[in-house]
Amino acid sequence: MKAEPKPISQQQGIKPYFENEITILRKIGEGGFGEVLLAEYNDKDEIEEIAIKKMNRLEYKHDCFETEFKQLFELKHENIISLFGFVVNQPWIVLPFYKNGSLKNQLELYNLNLKNKNIQHQFGYDTRMKSLQGIWEGKLYLHDNDVIHRDIKPDNILFDNEMHVKIADFGISRTLDPGKAHISTTNMV
């Protein structure tokens, strides 16, 4: 039996951010429900780069924000993106910013380097094999916890500074009810 989660104010590492502490630098990603922004958080003593997932479409703001926040709040695994917090009075989720980008970015760079006959690239064979293992272990963890991601694609596989896989974007994920063997979808476009 799972223990009841503590209130957010008691969770280590999960915190409220305020808009006046954040400087939006640029858009770094976009999807059907919103956009991802690179921002700086000014924490009095230091400035930290963060990513903010901002829900744009009004009809999706509440449901997707709530789903993603809840999933990231409860899921703790080395191959699942961490939740830093939320922006007060906004449907924005605060996440770590990873300079190595997504699997899509890495594949594009790798293909460009192959065309230019530049074989020195951080996404070599060993990294690709470790990435596959990280994706598999992250998906296994999700399924062991009855979570169906529903949007695994190269854009949603991120790499931290050491090129470890982080599965991201849980906005349309679902948690299976105990005892259910499958999940079905309707009206998806």
Short mmCIF file of C-alpha atoms in Angstrom, two decimals:
data_model
loop_
_atom_site.label_atom_id
_atom_site.label_comp_id
_atom_site.label_asym_id
_atom_site.label_seq_id
_atom_site.Cartn_x
_atom_site.Cartn_y
_atom_site.Cartn_z
CA MET A 1 0.00 0.00 0.00
CA LYS A 2 1.38 3.39 -1.03
CA ALA A 3 1.78 6.06 1.62
CA GLU A 4 -0.20 9.26 1.17
CA PRO A 5 1.97 11.97 -0.39
CA LYS A 6 2.95 14.88 1.82
CA PRO A 7 1.66 18.35 0.99
CA ILE A 8 3.80 20.14 -1.59
CA SER A 9 5.14 22.52 1.05
CA GLN A 10 6.66 19.50 2.84
CA GLN A 11 8.17 17.83 -0.25
CA GLN A 12 11.91 18.21 -0.57
CA GLY A 13 12.85 20.00 -3.76
CA ILE A 14 9.31 20.89 -4.85
CA LYS A 15 8.73 24.60 -4.44
CA PRO A 16 6.66 27.53 -5.60
CA TYR A 17 8.31 29.99 -7.96
CA PHE A 18 7.08 33.54 -8.48
CA GLU A 19 6.91 35.26 -11.87
CA ASN A 20 8.95 38.23 -10.68
CA GLU A 21 11.85 35.85 -9.87
CA ILE A 22 11.91 34.45 -13.42
CA THR A 23 13.30 35.93 -16.62
CA ILE A 24 12.09 34.22 -19.80
CA LEU A 25 14.99 33.94 -22.26
CA ARG A 26 13.50 32.15 -25.28
CA LYS A 27 11.23 29.39 -26.51
CA ILE A 28 13.02 26.03 -26.77
CA GLY A 29 10.11 23.75 -27.68
CA GLU A 30 6.49 23.65 -28.68
CA GLY A 31 3.73 21.09 -28.69
CA GLY A 32 0.00 20.72 -29.05
CA PHE A 33 -0.75 21.89 -25.52
CA GLY A 34 1.80 24.64 -25.01
CA GLU A 35 5.43 25.57 -25.17
CA VAL A 36 8.66 25.05 -23.27
CA LEU A 37 10.68 28.12 -22.35
CA LEU A 38 14.26 28.56 -21.26
CA ALA A 39 14.31 30.86 -18.27
CA GLU A 40 16.57 32.10 -15.53
CA TYR A 41 15.54 31.90 -11.90
CA ASN A 42 17.06 34.57 -9.69
CA ASP A 43 17.48 33.02 -6.25
CA LYS A 44 19.08 36.06 -4.58
CA ASP A 45 22.56 34.46 -4.43
CA GLU A 46 22.70 32.86 -7.86
CA ILE A 47 20.97 32.62 -11.22
CA GLU A 48 19.89 29.15 -12.34
CA GLU A 49 18.75 28.08 -15.81
CA ILE A 50 15.39 26.30 -15.74
CA ALA A 51 12.82 25.09 -18.24
CA ILE A 52 9.22 26.16 -17.89
CA LYS A 53 6.42 24.17 -19.47
CA LYS A 54 3.67 26.66 -20.16
CA MET A 55 0.19 25.41 -21.06
CA ASN A 56 -1.28 27.70 -23.74
CA ARG A 57 -4.56 26.28 -24.94
CA LEU A 58 -7.30 27.18 -22.47
CA GLU A 59 -9.25 23.96 -22.91
CA TYR A 60 -6.18 21.89 -21.95
CA LYS A 61 -4.61 24.06 -19.26
CA HIS A 62 -6.20 22.52 -16.20
CA ASP A 63 -6.35 18.85 -17.21
CA CYS A 64 -2.86 18.59 -18.76
CA PHE A 65 -1.23 20.71 -16.09
CA GLU A 66 -2.81 18.65 -13.34
CA THR A 67 -1.97 15.33 -15.03
CA GLU A 68 1.65 16.24 -15.72
CA PHE A 69 2.23 17.81 -12.31
CA LYS A 70 0.72 14.81 -10.51
CA GLN A 71 2.75 12.29 -12.53
CA LEU A 72 6.04 14.15 -12.06
CA PHE A 73 5.27 14.72 -8.39
CA GLU A 74 4.78 10.99 -7.77
CA LEU A 75 7.29 9.41 -10.16
CA LYS A 76 10.89 9.26 -8.97
CA HIS A 77 13.36 7.46 -11.22
CA GLU A 78 16.75 8.28 -12.72
CA ASN A 79 15.30 8.09 -16.24
CA ILE A 80 12.25 10.29 -15.58
CA ILE A 81 12.59 14.08 -15.67
CA SER A 82 12.50 15.69 -12.22
CA LEU A 83 9.95 18.22 -11.08
CA PHE A 84 11.43 21.40 -9.59
CA GLY A 85 8.13 23.11 -8.84
CA PHE A 86 5.43 25.34 -10.24
CA VAL A 87 4.85 29.03 -10.91
CA VAL A 88 2.32 30.54 -8.51
CA ASN A 89 -0.98 31.60 -10.18
CA GLN A 90 0.09 30.27 -13.59
CA PRO A 91 -0.35 26.88 -15.32
CA TRP A 92 3.44 26.57 -15.59
CA ILE A 93 5.58 23.63 -14.49
CA VAL A 94 9.24 24.26 -13.58
CA LEU A 95 11.69 21.60 -14.77
CA PRO A 96 15.45 21.24 -15.10
CA PHE A 97 16.98 22.62 -18.29
CA TYR A 98 19.18 20.13 -20.16
CA LYS A 99 21.66 21.69 -22.60
CA ASN A 100 22.07 18.38 -24.47
CA GLY A 101 18.48 18.62 -25.68
CA SER A 102 16.35 15.78 -26.95
CA LEU A 103 16.91 12.51 -28.78
CA LYS A 104 15.61 14.27 -31.89
CA ASN A 105 18.31 16.98 -31.51
CA GLN A 106 21.03 14.38 -30.95
CA LEU A 107 19.98 12.31 -33.99
CA GLU A 108 19.96 15.43 -36.18
CA LEU A 109 23.45 16.41 -34.98
CA TYR A 110 24.71 12.86 -35.43
CA ASN A 111 23.40 12.70 -39.00
CA LEU A 112 24.90 16.12 -39.79
CA ASN A 113 28.27 14.98 -38.43
CA LEU A 114 28.10 11.80 -40.54
CA LYS A 115 27.42 13.86 -43.67
CA ASN A 116 30.39 16.09 -42.85
CA LYS A 117 32.52 13.02 -42.09
CA ASN A 118 33.02 14.23 -38.51
CA ILE A 119 33.06 11.05 -36.45
CA GLN A 120 33.70 12.83 -33.15
CA HIS A 121 30.27 13.22 -31.60
CA GLN A 122 28.96 12.64 -28.09
CA PHE A 123 26.14 10.46 -29.46
CA GLY A 124 28.38 7.59 -30.44
CA TYR A 125 27.62 3.88 -30.25
CA ASP A 126 28.10 3.50 -26.47
CA THR A 127 25.88 6.51 -25.73
CA ARG A 128 23.20 5.22 -28.11
CA MET A 129 23.20 1.81 -26.39
CA LYS A 130 23.04 3.41 -22.91
CA SER A 131 20.20 5.60 -24.18
CA LEU A 132 18.20 2.59 -25.31
CA GLN A 133 18.75 0.99 -21.91
CA GLY A 134 17.68 4.22 -20.15
CA ILE A 135 14.50 4.45 -22.22
CA TRP A 136 13.73 0.80 -21.51
CA GLU A 137 14.36 1.15 -17.76
CA GLY A 138 12.28 4.35 -17.59
CA LYS A 139 9.38 2.73 -19.47
CA LEU A 140 9.62 -0.38 -17.27
CA TYR A 141 9.43 1.82 -14.16
CA LEU A 142 6.38 3.62 -15.57
CA HIS A 143 4.61 0.37 -16.38
CA ASP A 144 5.49 -1.10 -12.98
CA ASN A 145 3.72 1.94 -11.52
CA ASP A 146 0.70 1.56 -13.83
CA VAL A 147 1.54 4.70 -15.84
CA ILE A 148 1.03 4.74 -19.59
CA HIS A 149 3.03 7.63 -21.11
CA ARG A 150 1.17 7.72 -24.45
CA ASP A 151 3.62 10.13 -26.12
CA ILE A 152 7.06 8.50 -26.31
CA LYS A 153 8.87 10.08 -29.24
CA PRO A 154 12.35 11.53 -29.87
CA ASP A 155 11.23 15.04 -28.79
CA ASN A 156 10.23 13.68 -25.35
CA ILE A 157 13.48 11.85 -24.60
CA LEU A 158 15.91 14.35 -23.07
CA PHE A 159 19.59 14.08 -22.13
CA ASP A 160 21.10 15.51 -18.96
CA ASN A 161 24.63 16.92 -18.81
CA GLU A 162 26.13 13.40 -18.63
CA MET A 163 23.96 12.16 -21.55
CA HIS A 164 21.65 10.12 -19.28
CA VAL A 165 18.11 9.67 -20.60
CA LYS A 166 15.22 11.58 -19.03
CA ILE A 167 11.70 10.75 -20.23
CA ALA A 168 9.61 13.94 -20.35
CA ASP A 169 6.15 15.28 -21.26
CA PHE A 170 3.52 13.54 -19.17
CA GLY A 171 0.63 15.82 -20.17
CA ILE A 172 -1.44 13.07 -21.83
CA SER A 173 -0.20 10.18 -19.71
CA ARG A 174 -2.69 8.06 -17.80
CA THR A 175 -2.57 5.91 -14.71
CA LEU A 176 -4.30 2.55 -15.00
CA ASP A 177 -6.90 1.72 -12.44
CA PRO A 178 -5.87 -1.23 -10.26
CA GLY A 179 -7.04 -4.47 -11.87
CA LYS A 180 -7.35 -3.05 -15.39
CA ALA A 181 -5.25 -4.75 -18.01
CA HIS A 182 -5.47 -2.09 -20.71
CA ILE A 183 -6.32 1.50 -21.49
CA SER A 184 -8.18 2.73 -24.53
CA THR A 185 -8.45 6.16 -26.10
CA THR A 186 -11.23 7.87 -27.96
CA ASN A 187 -11.47 11.10 -29.89
CA MET A 188 -7.70 11.49 -30.26
CA VAL A 189 -6.61 13.53 -33.28
#
